[in-house]
Amino acid sequence: MLPRHVERHFLGRDIVRDVVLGMSDGLTVPFALAAGLAGAAASSRVVLTAGLSEITAGAIAMGLGGYLAARTDAEHYESELRRERREVAVVPELEQKEVEEVFTGYGLLPCDVAPLVAALRQRPDAWVDFMMRFELGLERPNPARGWRSAITIALSYIAGGMVPLSPYMVFARSGAALPLSVVTAIVALFGFGWVKGRFTGAARLRSAAQTAVIGALAAAAAFGLAKVVA
Amino acid sequence: MLPRHVERHFLGRDIVRDVVLGMSDGLTVPFALAAGLAGAAASSRVVLTAGLSEITAGAIAMGLGGYLAARTDAEHYESELRRERREVAVVPELEQKEVEEVFTGYGLLPCDVAPLVAALRQRPDAWVDFMMRFELGLERPNPARGWRSAITIALSYIAGGMVPLSPYMVFARSGAALPLSVVTAIVALFGFGWVKGRFTGAARLRSAAQTAVIGALAAAAAFGLAKVVA
């Protein structure tokens, strides 16, 4: 076994993906919103009210969105599984032709694939699994994924959002809290990007820099826009 | 060809996915934030400043996040492609064993796969493509996807966010704008959920109801929390 197989079946990969999903936006959007409102000279109380509202709404929207996405994946898999089972049972000749087409797409001849097709026809269950993975490119989803995904995304969003909001809990004047919030957020985004790079296999320094730049851009744009609007 | 093949290779699927991604959050989070601030008796001007800041930040964070995700996918594909090319050239015996393992996992015997393996060994390029898809489960990413994805997500977020914000541009008192914003947002979420169900193959009414309920829950939670905090 080569190392990449370990990575492919890495048990925590779904959790890492959900933490990244929630925390990327959680560290960025509440921070930028707070910077925008502070730029528009709102009080820290208004910044906190808006920031906490945003964190609540974002955590619910992203969490439940993740739950629904996981459930849709699971239902899609089940419905395709039923269809493949029916087709393997009812029109095996058509299914056999589909297996052949999968391989002839790679320049193989039907005679190269004949023994494989014959062997699959002896094992209908394995044949169905084979079609799910190789014809349709679908992996069996984890049934427990829905709620765990929702909670992981929501908590990551909340954890990310509270970091740049905390200075506004200390200083009543939002202008005084803003510089500390900016520094805290950029450091947190940089650290998060670094760790994210470690888990996703990307270059760490580049991942860290990109994450920090996106956060800074979003905050600068919100700051500028709020100054114009307010 | 069966109808599902058409669906699998549906050209607009990436665009639909990006619109859904941007608009799901765009219709929900700015709406909920505005409801929270209106509940905390902020003026329509504060609601608009916060709402537009949030839309700007959210569009940038989600858009650039989508761009980076697409680029990471493309880089991951390229790096695995280089690795497979090297392995097929340098250690073909090991690669041959890996092809066999892919199939013996489905209860097939090495002798069933032998002609297929022999044919692949004659065609190194097809072999590499085969390993990418069947061993690693990777599809070749569209190189133009990055920026198009970023812009589609960002514009969908902005379009979604402006709908529930528009009443606050008409009424100076946020309490007067709130009911209209709630009705507009719920109708828009319901319609969006319906269309989303049509494109993703989910039951339309259920998709519409789920999308509207998530938005309503997020707004109610933000409203309640803002009342407590402010």
CSV table of C-alpha atoms in Angstrom, one decimal:
chain,number,residue,atom,x,y,z
A,1,MET,CA,0.0,0.0,0.0
A,2,LEU,CA,1.3,3.4,-0.9
A,3,PRO,CA,0.8,6.4,1.5
A,4,ARG,CA,-1.9,8.0,-0.6
A,5,HIS,CA,-4.2,5.1,0.2
A,6,VAL,CA,-4.0,6.0,3.8
A,7,GLU,CA,-4.9,9.6,3.0
A,8,ARG,CA,-7.9,8.6,0.9
A,9,HIS,CA,-9.5,6.5,3.6
A,10,PHE,CA,-8.5,9.0,6.4
A,11,LEU,CA,-11.4,8.7,8.9
A,12,GLY,CA,-11.3,12.3,10.0
A,13,ARG,CA,-11.4,13.8,6.5
A,14,ASP,CA,-15.1,14.6,6.6
A,15,ILE,CA,-14.6,16.4,10.0
A,16,VAL,CA,-11.6,18.3,8.7
A,17,ARG,CA,-13.7,19.4,5.7
A,18,ASP,CA,-16.5,20.6,7.8
A,19,VAL,CA,-14.3,22.5,10.2
A,20,VAL,CA,-12.6,24.2,7.3
A,21,LEU,CA,-16.0,25.0,5.7
A,22,GLY,CA,-17.4,26.6,8.9
A,23,MET,CA,-14.2,28.3,10.1
A,24,SER,CA,-13.2,29.8,6.7
A,25,ASP,CA,-16.4,31.9,6.7
A,26,GLY,CA,-16.7,32.2,10.4
A,27,LEU,CA,-13.3,33.8,10.8
A,28,THR,CA,-13.9,36.1,7.8
A,29,VAL,CA,-17.5,37.4,7.6
A,30,PRO,CA,-18.2,38.5,11.2
A,31,PHE,CA,-14.8,40.1,11.3
A,32,ALA,CA,-15.4,42.0,8.1
A,33,LEU,CA,-19.0,43.0,9.2
A,34,ALA,CA,-17.6,44.3,12.5
A,35,ALA,CA,-14.9,46.2,10.7
A,36,GLY,CA,-17.5,47.8,8.4
A,37,LEU,CA,-19.7,48.9,11.3
A,38,ALA,CA,-16.7,50.2,13.3
A,39,GLY,CA,-15.7,52.2,10.2
A,40,ALA,CA,-19.2,53.6,10.1
A,41,ALA,CA,-18.7,54.7,13.7
A,42,ALA,CA,-21.3,52.4,15.2
A,43,SER,CA,-20.9,51.8,19.0
A,44,SER,CA,-19.4,48.5,20.2
A,45,ARG,CA,-22.9,47.5,21.4
A,46,VAL,CA,-24.2,47.8,17.8
A,47,VAL,CA,-21.2,46.0,16.4
A,48,LEU,CA,-21.7,43.2,19.0
A,49,THR,CA,-25.5,43.0,18.3
A,50,ALA,CA,-24.8,42.8,14.5
A,51,GLY,CA,-21.9,40.4,14.9
A,52,LEU,CA,-23.7,38.0,17.2
A,53,SER,CA,-26.8,38.1,15.0
A,54,GLU,CA,-24.6,37.3,12.0
A,55,ILE,CA,-22.8,34.4,13.8
A,56,THR,CA,-26.1,32.9,14.9
A,57,ALA,CA,-27.6,33.2,11.4
A,58,GLY,CA,-24.5,32.0,9.6
A,59,ALA,CA,-24.0,29.0,12.0
A,60,ILE,CA,-27.7,28.0,11.5
A,61,ALA,CA,-27.7,28.6,7.7
A,62,MET,CA,-24.4,26.8,7.1
A,63,GLY,CA,-25.0,24.0,9.6
A,64,LEU,CA,-28.5,23.1,8.4
A,65,GLY,CA,-27.3,23.6,4.8
A,66,GLY,CA,-24.5,21.0,5.5
A,67,TYR,CA,-27.1,18.7,7.0
A,68,LEU,CA,-29.4,18.9,4.0
A,69,ALA,CA,-26.5,18.5,1.6
A,70,ALA,CA,-25.4,15.3,3.4
A,71,ARG,CA,-29.0,14.0,3.3
A,72,THR,CA,-29.4,14.8,-0.3
A,73,ASP,CA,-26.2,12.9,-1.1
A,74,ALA,CA,-27.4,9.9,0.9
A,75,GLU,CA,-30.8,9.9,-0.9
A,76,HIS,CA,-29.2,10.3,-4.3
A,77,TYR,CA,-27.0,7.3,-3.5
A,78,GLU,CA,-30.0,5.2,-2.4
A,79,SER,CA,-32.1,6.1,-5.4
A,80,GLU,CA,-29.2,5.3,-7.8
A,81,LEU,CA,-28.5,2.1,-5.9
A,82,ARG,CA,-32.2,0.9,-6.3
A,83,ARG,CA,-32.0,1.8,-10.0
A,84,GLU,CA,-28.8,-0.2,-10.5
A,85,ARG,CA,-30.2,-3.2,-8.6
A,86,ARG,CA,-33.3,-3.2,-10.8
A,87,GLU,CA,-31.2,-2.8,-14.0
A,88,VAL,CA,-28.8,-5.6,-13.1
A,89,ALA,CA,-31.7,-7.8,-12.4
A,90,VAL,CA,-34.0,-6.9,-15.3
A,91,VAL,CA,-31.7,-5.8,-18.2
A,92,PRO,CA,-28.4,-7.4,-17.5
A,93,GLU,CA,-27.4,-7.3,-21.2
A,94,LEU,CA,-27.8,-3.5,-21.2
A,95,GLU,CA,-25.7,-3.3,-18.0
A,96,GLN,CA,-23.1,-5.5,-19.5
A,97,LYS,CA,-22.9,-3.1,-22.4
A,98,GLU,CA,-22.4,-0.2,-20.0
A,99,VAL,CA,-19.5,-2.0,-18.2
A,100,GLU,CA,-17.9,-2.5,-21.6
A,101,GLU,CA,-18.4,1.2,-22.5
A,102,VAL,CA,-16.7,2.3,-19.3
A,103,PHE,CA,-13.6,0.4,-20.5
A,104,THR,CA,-13.7,0.9,-24.2
A,105,GLY,CA,-13.6,4.6,-23.3
A,106,TYR,CA,-10.0,3.8,-22.3
A,107,GLY,CA,-9.2,2.3,-25.7
A,108,LEU,CA,-9.7,-1.3,-24.4
A,109,LEU,CA,-11.4,-3.9,-26.7
A,110,PRO,CA,-14.5,-5.8,-25.6
A,111,CYS,CA,-12.5,-9.0,-25.7
A,112,ASP,CA,-10.1,-7.6,-23.0
A,113,VAL,CA,-13.0,-7.0,-20.7
A,114,ALA,CA,-15.0,-10.2,-21.4
A,115,PRO,CA,-13.7,-12.3,-18.5
A,116,LEU,CA,-14.2,-9.4,-16.1
A,117,VAL,CA,-17.8,-8.9,-17.3
A,118,ALA,CA,-18.5,-12.6,-17.1
A,119,ALA,CA,-17.2,-12.7,-13.5
A,120,LEU,CA,-19.3,-9.7,-12.5
A,121,ARG,CA,-22.4,-11.4,-14.0
A,122,GLN,CA,-21.8,-14.2,-11.5
A,123,ARG,CA,-21.9,-11.8,-8.6
A,124,PRO,CA,-24.9,-9.4,-8.8
A,125,ASP,CA,-24.2,-7.6,-5.5
A,126,ALA,CA,-20.6,-7.0,-6.4
A,127,TRP,CA,-21.7,-5.9,-9.9
A,128,VAL,CA,-24.1,-3.3,-8.4
A,129,ASP,CA,-21.3,-1.9,-6.1
A,130,PHE,CA,-19.0,-1.9,-9.1
A,131,MET,CA,-21.5,0.1,-11.2
A,132,MET,CA,-22.1,2.6,-8.4
A,133,ARG,CA,-18.4,3.4,-8.0
A,134,PHE,CA,-17.1,3.0,-11.6
A,135,GLU,CA,-20.0,4.0,-13.8
A,136,LEU,CA,-21.6,6.6,-11.6
A,137,GLY,CA,-18.6,7.7,-9.6
A,138,LEU,CA,-20.6,7.5,-6.3
A,139,GLU,CA,-19.1,6.6,-2.9
A,140,ARG,CA,-21.4,5.1,-0.2
A,141,PRO,CA,-22.1,8.0,2.2
A,142,ASN,CA,-21.8,7.7,5.9
A,143,PRO,CA,-25.3,7.6,7.4
A,144,ALA,CA,-24.3,9.4,10.6
A,145,ARG,CA,-22.8,12.2,8.6
A,146,GLY,CA,-25.8,14.6,8.4
A,147,TRP,CA,-26.1,15.8,12.0
A,148,ARG,CA,-22.4,15.5,12.8
A,149,SER,CA,-21.7,17.6,9.8
A,150,ALA,CA,-24.3,20.2,10.8
A,151,ILE,CA,-22.9,20.5,14.3
A,152,THR,CA,-19.3,20.6,13.3
A,153,ILE,CA,-19.9,23.3,10.7
A,154,ALA,CA,-22.0,25.4,13.1
A,155,LEU,CA,-19.6,25.2,16.0
A,156,SER,CA,-16.6,26.0,13.8
A,157,TYR,CA,-18.4,29.0,12.4
A,158,ILE,CA,-19.2,30.2,16.0
A,159,ALA,CA,-15.6,29.6,17.2
A,160,GLY,CA,-14.2,31.4,14.2
A,161,GLY,CA,-16.6,34.3,14.5
A,162,MET,CA,-16.1,34.9,18.3
A,163,VAL,CA,-12.3,35.6,17.9
A,164,PRO,CA,-12.5,38.9,16.0
A,165,LEU,CA,-15.6,40.0,17.9
A,166,SER,CA,-14.1,39.6,21.4
A,167,PRO,CA,-12.3,43.0,21.4
A,168,TYR,CA,-15.7,44.7,21.0
A,169,MET,CA,-16.7,43.2,24.3
A,170,VAL,CA,-13.8,44.9,26.0
A,171,PHE,CA,-13.9,48.4,24.5
A,172,ALA,CA,-17.1,50.4,24.4
A,173,ARG,CA,-15.8,52.6,21.6
A,174,SER,CA,-15.7,50.4,18.4
A,175,GLY,CA,-12.9,52.6,17.0
A,176,ALA,CA,-10.7,51.5,19.9
A,177,ALA,CA,-11.6,47.8,19.5
A,178,LEU,CA,-11.1,47.8,15.7
A,179,PRO,CA,-7.2,47.6,15.5
A,180,LEU,CA,-7.1,44.8,18.1
A,181,SER,CA,-9.9,43.0,16.2
A,182,VAL,CA,-7.9,43.3,12.9
A,183,VAL,CA,-4.7,42.0,14.4
A,184,THR,CA,-6.5,39.1,16.1
A,185,ALA,CA,-8.4,38.2,13.0
A,186,ILE,CA,-5.4,38.3,10.7
A,187,VAL,CA,-3.3,36.2,13.1
A,188,ALA,CA,-6.1,33.7,13.5
A,189,LEU,CA,-6.7,33.5,9.7
A,190,PHE,CA,-3.0,33.0,9.1
A,191,GLY,CA,-2.9,30.2,11.7
A,192,PHE,CA,-6.0,28.6,10.4
A,193,GLY,CA,-4.7,28.7,6.8
A,194,TRP,CA,-1.5,27.1,8.0
A,195,VAL,CA,-3.2,24.3,9.7
A,196,LYS,CA,-5.7,23.9,6.8
A,197,GLY,CA,-2.7,23.6,4.4
A,198,ARG,CA,-1.3,20.9,6.7
A,199,PHE,CA,-4.5,18.8,6.5
A,200,THR,CA,-5.3,19.4,2.8
A,201,GLY,CA,-1.8,18.8,1.6
A,202,ALA,CA,-1.4,22.3,0.2
A,203,ALA,CA,1.7,24.4,0.8
A,204,ARG,CA,1.3,25.8,4.3
A,205,LEU,CA,2.7,29.2,4.0
A,206,ARG,CA,0.8,29.9,0.8
A,207,SER,CA,-2.4,28.5,2.3
A,208,ALA,CA,-1.9,30.8,5.4
A,209,ALA,CA,-1.2,33.8,3.2
A,210,GLN,CA,-4.2,33.3,1.0
A,211,THR,CA,-6.6,32.8,3.9
A,212,ALA,CA,-5.3,36.0,5.6
A,213,VAL,CA,-5.5,38.0,2.3
A,214,ILE,CA,-9.1,36.9,1.7
A,215,GLY,CA,-10.1,38.0,5.2
A,216,ALA,CA,-8.3,41.3,4.9
A,217,LEU,CA,-9.9,42.0,1.5
A,218,ALA,CA,-13.3,41.2,2.8
A,219,ALA,CA,-12.8,43.4,5.8
A,220,ALA,CA,-11.4,46.3,3.8
A,221,ALA,CA,-14.2,46.1,1.3
A,222,ALA,CA,-16.9,46.1,4.0
A,223,PHE,CA,-15.1,48.9,5.8
A,224,GLY,CA,-15.0,51.0,2.6
A,225,LEU,CA,-18.6,50.3,1.7
A,226,ALA,CA,-19.9,51.0,5.1
A,227,LYS,CA,-18.1,54.4,5.2
A,228,VAL,CA,-19.8,55.3,1.9
A,229,VAL,CA,-23.3,54.1,2.9
A,230,ALA,CA,-23.5,55.3,6.5
B,1,MET,CA,-27.3,5.9,-23.4
B,2,LEU,CA,-29.6,6.0,-20.5
B,3,PRO,CA,-31.0,9.4,-19.3
B,4,ARG,CA,-28.8,9.4,-16.2
B,5,HIS,CA,-25.7,9.7,-18.4
B,6,VAL,CA,-27.1,13.0,-19.7
B,7,GLU,CA,-27.5,14.2,-16.2
B,8,ARG,CA,-23.9,13.2,-15.2
B,9,HIS,CA,-22.3,15.1,-18.0
B,10,PHE,CA,-24.8,18.0,-17.7
B,11,LEU,CA,-22.6,21.0,-18.7
B,12,GLY,CA,-24.3,23.5,-16.5
B,13,ARG,CA,-24.1,21.4,-13.3
B,14,ASP,CA,-21.1,23.3,-12.0
B,15,ILE,CA,-22.9,26.6,-12.5
B,16,VAL,CA,-26.0,25.4,-10.8
B,17,ARG,CA,-24.0,24.2,-7.9
B,18,ASP,CA,-22.3,27.6,-7.6
B,19,VAL,CA,-25.5,29.5,-7.8
B,20,VAL,CA,-27.1,27.3,-5.2
B,21,LEU,CA,-24.0,27.7,-2.9
B,22,GLY,CA,-24.0,31.5,-3.1
B,23,MET,CA,-27.8,32.0,-3.1
B,24,SER,CA,-28.6,29.6,-0.2
B,25,ASP,CA,-26.5,31.7,2.2
B,26,GLY,CA,-27.1,35.0,0.4
B,27,LEU,CA,-30.9,34.8,0.9
B,28,THR,CA,-30.6,33.6,4.5
B,29,VAL,CA,-27.8,35.4,6.4
B,30,PRO,CA,-28.3,39.1,5.4
B,31,PHE,CA,-32.0,38.6,5.9
B,32,ALA,CA,-31.5,37.2,9.4
B,33,LEU,CA,-28.9,39.8,10.3
B,34,ALA,CA,-31.3,42.6,9.2
B,35,ALA,CA,-34.2,41.0,11.2
B,36,GLY,CA,-31.9,40.8,14.2
B,37,LEU,CA,-30.9,44.4,14.0
B,38,ALA,CA,-34.5,45.5,13.4
B,39,GLY,CA,-35.5,43.5,16.4
B,40,ALA,CA,-32.9,45.4,18.4
B,41,ALA,CA,-34.5,48.7,17.2
B,42,ALA,CA,-31.6,49.8,15.0
B,43,SER,CA,-32.5,52.4,12.4
B,44,SER,CA,-32.9,51.3,8.7
B,45,ARG,CA,-29.7,53.1,8.0
B,46,VAL,CA,-27.8,50.9,10.5
B,47,VAL,CA,-29.6,47.8,9.1
B,48,LEU,CA,-28.5,48.8,5.6
B,49,THR,CA,-24.9,49.6,6.6
B,50,ALA,CA,-24.6,46.2,8.4
B,51,GLY,CA,-26.5,44.4,5.6
B,52,LEU,CA,-24.4,45.8,2.8
B,53,SER,CA,-21.2,45.2,4.7
B,54,GLU,CA,-22.3,41.6,5.3
B,55,ILE,CA,-23.2,41.0,1.6
B,56,THR,CA,-19.8,42.5,0.5
B,57,ALA,CA,-17.9,40.4,3.0
B,58,GLY,CA,-19.9,37.2,2.3
B,59,ALA,CA,-19.6,37.6,-1.4
B,60,ILE,CA,-15.8,38.1,-1.3
B,61,ALA,CA,-15.3,35.3,1.3
B,62,MET,CA,-17.5,32.7,-0.5
B,63,GLY,CA,-16.4,33.8,-4.0
B,64,LEU,CA,-12.6,33.7,-3.3
B,65,GLY,CA,-13.1,30.6,-1.2
B,66,GLY,CA,-14.7,28.9,-4.2
B,67,TYR,CA,-11.9,30.1,-6.4
B,68,LEU,CA,-9.3,28.6,-4.0
B,69,ALA,CA,-11.2,25.4,-3.7
B,70,ALA,CA,-11.3,25.0,-7.5
B,71,ARG,CA,-7.6,25.7,-7.8
B,72,THR,CA,-6.7,23.3,-5.0
B,73,ASP,CA,-8.7,20.6,-6.8
B,74,ALA,CA,-6.9,21.3,-10.0
B,75,GLU,CA,-3.5,21.3,-8.3
B,76,HIS,CA,-4.3,18.1,-6.5
B,77,TYR,CA,-5.3,16.5,-9.8
B,78,GLU,CA,-2.1,17.6,-11.5
B,79,SER,CA,0.1,16.4,-8.7
B,80,GLU,CA,-1.6,13.0,-8.6
B,81,LEU,CA,-1.4,12.8,-12.4
B,82,ARG,CA,2.4,13.4,-12.3
B,83,ARG,CA,2.7,10.7,-9.6
B,84,GLU,CA,0.7,8.2,-11.6
B,85,ARG,CA,2.7,8.9,-14.8
B,86,ARG,CA,5.9,8.3,-12.9
B,87,GLU,CA,4.7,5.2,-11.3
B,88,VAL,CA,3.3,3.7,-14.5
B,89,ALA,CA,6.7,4.4,-16.1
B,90,VAL,CA,9.0,3.4,-13.3
B,91,VAL,CA,7.2,0.7,-11.3
B,92,PRO,CA,4.6,-0.8,-13.7
B,93,GLU,CA,4.5,-4.1,-11.7
B,94,LEU,CA,3.4,-2.3,-8.6
B,95,GLU,CA,0.7,-0.4,-10.6
B,96,GLN,CA,-0.5,-3.6,-12.1
B,97,LYS,CA,-0.9,-5.0,-8.6
B,98,GLU,CA,-2.9,-1.9,-7.7
B,99,VAL,CA,-5.3,-2.4,-10.7
B,100,GLU,CA,-5.8,-6.0,-9.6
B,101,GLU,CA,-6.5,-4.8,-6.1
B,102,VAL,CA,-9.2,-2.4,-7.3
B,103,PHE,CA,-11.0,-5.4,-8.9
B,104,THR,CA,-10.3,-8.1,-6.3
B,105,GLY,CA,-12.1,-5.8,-3.8
B,106,TYR,CA,-15.2,-6.7,-5.8
B,107,GLY,CA,-14.6,-10.5,-5.4
B,108,LEU,CA,-13.0,-10.8,-8.9
B,109,LEU,CA,-10.0,-13.1,-9.3
B,110,PRO,CA,-6.7,-11.9,-10.8
B,111,CYS,CA,-7.3,-14.2,-13.8
B,112,ASP,CA,-10.6,-12.4,-14.6
B,113,VAL,CA,-8.7,-9.1,-14.8
B,114,ALA,CA,-5.5,-10.4,-16.5
B,115,PRO,CA,-6.5,-9.5,-20.1
B,116,LEU,CA,-7.6,-6.0,-19.0
B,117,VAL,CA,-4.4,-5.4,-17.2
B,118,ALA,CA,-2.4,-6.7,-20.2
B,119,ALA,CA,-4.3,-4.3,-22.5
B,120,LEU,CA,-3.7,-1.3,-20.2
B,121,ARG,CA,0.0,-2.1,-20.1
B,122,GLN,CA,0.1,-1.6,-23.9
B,123,ARG,CA,-1.4,1.9,-23.5
B,124,PRO,CA,0.4,3.9,-20.8
B,125,ASP,CA,-1.7,7.1,-21.3
B,126,ALA,CA,-5.0,5.3,-21.0
B,127,TRP,CA,-3.6,3.4,-18.0
B,128,VAL,CA,-2.8,6.7,-16.3
B,129,ASP,CA,-6.3,8.1,-17.0
B,130,PHE,CA,-7.7,4.8,-15.8
B,131,MET,CA,-5.8,4.9,-12.5
B,132,MET,CA,-6.8,8.6,-11.9
B,133,ARG,CA,-10.5,7.8,-12.3
B,134,PHE,CA,-10.8,4.3,-10.9
B,135,GLU,CA,-8.1,4.0,-8.3
B,136,LEU,CA,-8.1,7.6,-7.0
B,137,GLY,CA,-11.7,8.5,-7.9
B,138,LEU,CA,-10.5,11.9,-9.4
B,139,GLU,CA,-12.2,13.6,-12.4
B,140,ARG,CA,-10.2,16.0,-14.6
B,141,PRO,CA,-11.2,19.5,-13.4
B,142,ASN,CA,-12.2,22.2,-15.8
B,143,PRO,CA,-9.3,24.7,-15.9
B,144,ALA,CA,-11.6,27.7,-16.4
B,145,ARG,CA,-13.6,26.8,-13.4
B,146,GLY,CA,-11.8,28.9,-10.8
B,147,TRP,CA,-12.8,32.4,-11.7
B,148,ARG,CA,-16.1,31.5,-13.2
B,149,SER,CA,-16.9,29.7,-9.9
B,150,ALA,CA,-15.8,32.7,-7.8
B,151,ILE,CA,-17.9,35.2,-9.8
B,152,THR,CA,-21.0,33.0,-10.0
B,153,ILE,CA,-20.9,32.4,-6.2
B,154,ALA,CA,-20.3,36.1,-5.4
B,155,LEU,CA,-23.1,37.4,-7.8
B,156,SER,CA,-25.5,34.8,-6.4
B,157,TYR,CA,-24.8,35.8,-2.9
B,158,ILE,CA,-25.3,39.5,-3.7
B,159,ALA,CA,-28.5,38.9,-5.7
B,160,GLY,CA,-29.8,36.8,-2.8
B,161,GLY,CA,-28.8,39.3,-0.2
B,162,MET,CA,-30.4,42.3,-1.9
B,163,VAL,CA,-33.9,40.9,-1.9
B,164,PRO,CA,-34.6,41.0,1.8
B,165,LEU,CA,-32.6,44.2,2.3
B,166,SER,CA,-34.6,46.2,-0.2
B,167,PRO,CA,-37.5,47.1,2.1
B,168,TYR,CA,-35.0,48.8,4.4
B,169,MET,CA,-34.2,51.2,1.6
B,170,VAL,CA,-37.8,52.3,1.4
B,171,PHE,CA,-38.8,52.6,5.1
B,172,ALA,CA,-36.6,54.7,7.4
B,173,ARG,CA,-38.0,52.9,10.5
B,174,SER,CA,-36.6,49.4,10.4
B,175,GLY,CA,-39.7,48.1,12.4
B,176,ALA,CA,-41.8,49.2,9.4
B,177,ALA,CA,-39.5,47.5,6.9
B,178,LEU,CA,-39.2,44.2,8.9
B,179,PRO,CA,-42.6,42.6,8.1
B,180,LEU,CA,-42.2,43.2,4.3
B,181,SER,CA,-38.6,41.9,4.5
B,182,VAL,CA,-39.8,38.7,6.2
B,183,VAL,CA,-42.5,38.1,3.6
B,184,THR,CA,-40.2,38.9,0.7
B,185,ALA,CA,-37.4,36.7,2.1
B,186,ILE,CA,-39.7,33.7,2.8
B,187,VAL,CA,-41.3,33.9,-0.6
B,188,ALA,CA,-37.9,34.2,-2.3
B,189,LEU,CA,-36.5,31.3,-0.2
B,190,PHE,CA,-39.5,29.1,-1.0
B,191,GLY,CA,-39.1,29.9,-4.8
B,192,PHE,CA,-35.4,29.3,-4.7
B,193,GLY,CA,-35.8,26.0,-2.9
B,194,TRP,CA,-38.4,24.9,-5.5
B,195,VAL,CA,-36.1,25.7,-8.4
B,196,LYS,CA,-33.1,24.1,-6.5
B,197,GLY,CA,-35.2,20.9,-6.1
B,198,ARG,CA,-35.9,21.0,-9.8
B,199,PHE,CA,-32.2,21.1,-10.7
B,200,THR,CA,-30.9,18.7,-8.1
B,201,GLY,CA,-33.6,16.1,-8.6
B,202,ALA,CA,-35.0,16.5,-5.1
B,203,ALA,CA,-38.7,16.7,-4.3
B,204,ARG,CA,-39.6,20.3,-5.1
B,205,LEU,CA,-42.1,21.1,-2.4
B,206,ARG,CA,-39.9,19.5,0.3
B,207,SER,CA,-36.8,21.4,-1.0
B,208,ALA,CA,-38.9,24.7,-1.0
B,209,ALA,CA,-40.2,24.1,2.5
B,210,GLN,CA,-36.8,23.1,3.9
B,211,THR,CA,-35.1,26.2,2.4
B,212,ALA,CA,-37.8,28.5,3.8
B,213,VAL,CA,-37.7,26.9,7.2
B,214,ILE,CA,-33.9,27.2,7.5
B,215,GLY,CA,-34.1,30.9,6.6
B,216,ALA,CA,-37.0,31.5,9.0
B,217,LEU,CA,-35.1,29.7,11.8
B,218,ALA,CA,-31.9,31.7,11.2
B,219,ALA,CA,-33.9,35.0,11.2
B,220,ALA,CA,-35.9,34.0,14.4
B,221,ALA,CA,-32.7,33.1,16.2
B,222,ALA,CA,-30.9,36.3,15.2
B,223,PHE,CA,-34.0,38.3,16.1
B,224,GLY,CA,-34.2,36.7,19.6
B,225,LEU,CA,-30.5,36.9,20.3
B,226,ALA,CA,-30.3,40.6,19.2
B,227,LYS,CA,-33.2,41.4,21.5
B,228,VAL,CA,-31.3,39.9,24.4
B,229,VAL,CA,-27.9,41.5,23.6
B,230,ALA,CA,-29.0,45.0,22.6
